[in-house]
PDB file of C-alpha atoms in Angstrom:
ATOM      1  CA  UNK A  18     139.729 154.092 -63.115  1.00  0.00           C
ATOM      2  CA  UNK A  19     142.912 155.913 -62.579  1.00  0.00           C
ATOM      3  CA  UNK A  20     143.089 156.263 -66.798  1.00  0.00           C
ATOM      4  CA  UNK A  21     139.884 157.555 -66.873  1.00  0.00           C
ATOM      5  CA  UNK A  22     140.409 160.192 -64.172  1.00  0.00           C
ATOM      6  CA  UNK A  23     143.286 160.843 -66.246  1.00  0.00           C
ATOM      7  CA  UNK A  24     141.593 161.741 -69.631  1.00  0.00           C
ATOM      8  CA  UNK A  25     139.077 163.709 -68.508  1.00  0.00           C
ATOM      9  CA  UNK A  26     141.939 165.962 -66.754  1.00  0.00           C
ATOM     10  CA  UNK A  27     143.365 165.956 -69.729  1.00  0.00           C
ATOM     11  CA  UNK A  28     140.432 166.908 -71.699  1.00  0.00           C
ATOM     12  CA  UNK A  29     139.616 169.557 -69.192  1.00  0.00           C
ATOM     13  CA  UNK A  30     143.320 171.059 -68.765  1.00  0.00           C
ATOM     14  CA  UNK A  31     143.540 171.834 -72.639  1.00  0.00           C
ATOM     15  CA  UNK A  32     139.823 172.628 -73.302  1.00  0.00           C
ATOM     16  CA  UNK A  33     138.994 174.469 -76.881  1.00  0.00           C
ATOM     17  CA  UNK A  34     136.602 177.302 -76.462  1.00  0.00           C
ATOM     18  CA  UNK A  35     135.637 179.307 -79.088  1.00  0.00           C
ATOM     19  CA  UNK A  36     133.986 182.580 -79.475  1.00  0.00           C
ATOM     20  CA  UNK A  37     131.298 181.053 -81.875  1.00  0.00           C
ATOM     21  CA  UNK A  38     130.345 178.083 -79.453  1.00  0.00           C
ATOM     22  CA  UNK A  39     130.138 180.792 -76.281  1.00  0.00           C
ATOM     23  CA  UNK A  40     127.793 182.791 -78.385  1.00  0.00           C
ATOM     24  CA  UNK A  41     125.978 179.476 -79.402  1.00  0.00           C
ATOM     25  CA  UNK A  42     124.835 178.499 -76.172  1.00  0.00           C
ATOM     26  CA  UNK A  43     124.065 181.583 -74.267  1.00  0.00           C
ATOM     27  CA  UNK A  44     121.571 182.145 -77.213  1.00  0.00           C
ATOM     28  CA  UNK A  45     120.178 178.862 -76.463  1.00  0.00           C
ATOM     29  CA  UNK A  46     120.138 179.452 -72.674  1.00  0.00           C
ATOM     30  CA  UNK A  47     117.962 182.784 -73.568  1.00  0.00           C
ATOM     31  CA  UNK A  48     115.755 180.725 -75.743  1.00  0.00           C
ATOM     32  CA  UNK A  49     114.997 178.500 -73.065  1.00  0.00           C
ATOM     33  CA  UNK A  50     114.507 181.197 -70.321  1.00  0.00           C
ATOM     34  CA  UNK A  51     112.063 182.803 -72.935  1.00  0.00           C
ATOM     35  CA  UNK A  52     109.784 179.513 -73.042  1.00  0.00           C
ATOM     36  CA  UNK A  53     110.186 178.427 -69.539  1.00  0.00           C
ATOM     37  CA  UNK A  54     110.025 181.492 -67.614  1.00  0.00           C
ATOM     38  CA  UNK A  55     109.148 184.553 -69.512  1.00  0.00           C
ATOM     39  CA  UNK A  56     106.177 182.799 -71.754  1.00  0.00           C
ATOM     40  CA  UNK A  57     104.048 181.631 -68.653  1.00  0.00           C
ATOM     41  CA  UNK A  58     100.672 183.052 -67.889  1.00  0.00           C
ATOM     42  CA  UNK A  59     101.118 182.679 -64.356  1.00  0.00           C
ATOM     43  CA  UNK A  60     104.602 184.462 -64.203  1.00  0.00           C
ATOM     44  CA  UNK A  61     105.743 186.948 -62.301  1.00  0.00           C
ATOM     45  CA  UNK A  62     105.174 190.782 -63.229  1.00  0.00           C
TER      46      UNK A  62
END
């Protein structure tokens, strides 16, 4: 347990993030949004 809680601090204290992979996912997140929220025919106006 205690190397396990170890990694994952680790591989949280020296996380990568890239421009690309930011950019990646908020266009999914939108996607989504679009199909679940903004595409209903019961939505709000």
């Amino acid at each position: 347990m205690e190397l396990g809680l170890w990694l994952e601090s680790e591989r949280l204290l020296h996380a990568k993030i890239d421009t690309i992979g930011v950019e990646t996912q908020n266009e999914v997140v939108k996607e989504e949004k679009r199909l679940r929220v903004d595409n209903q025919p019961y939505g709000s106006f």
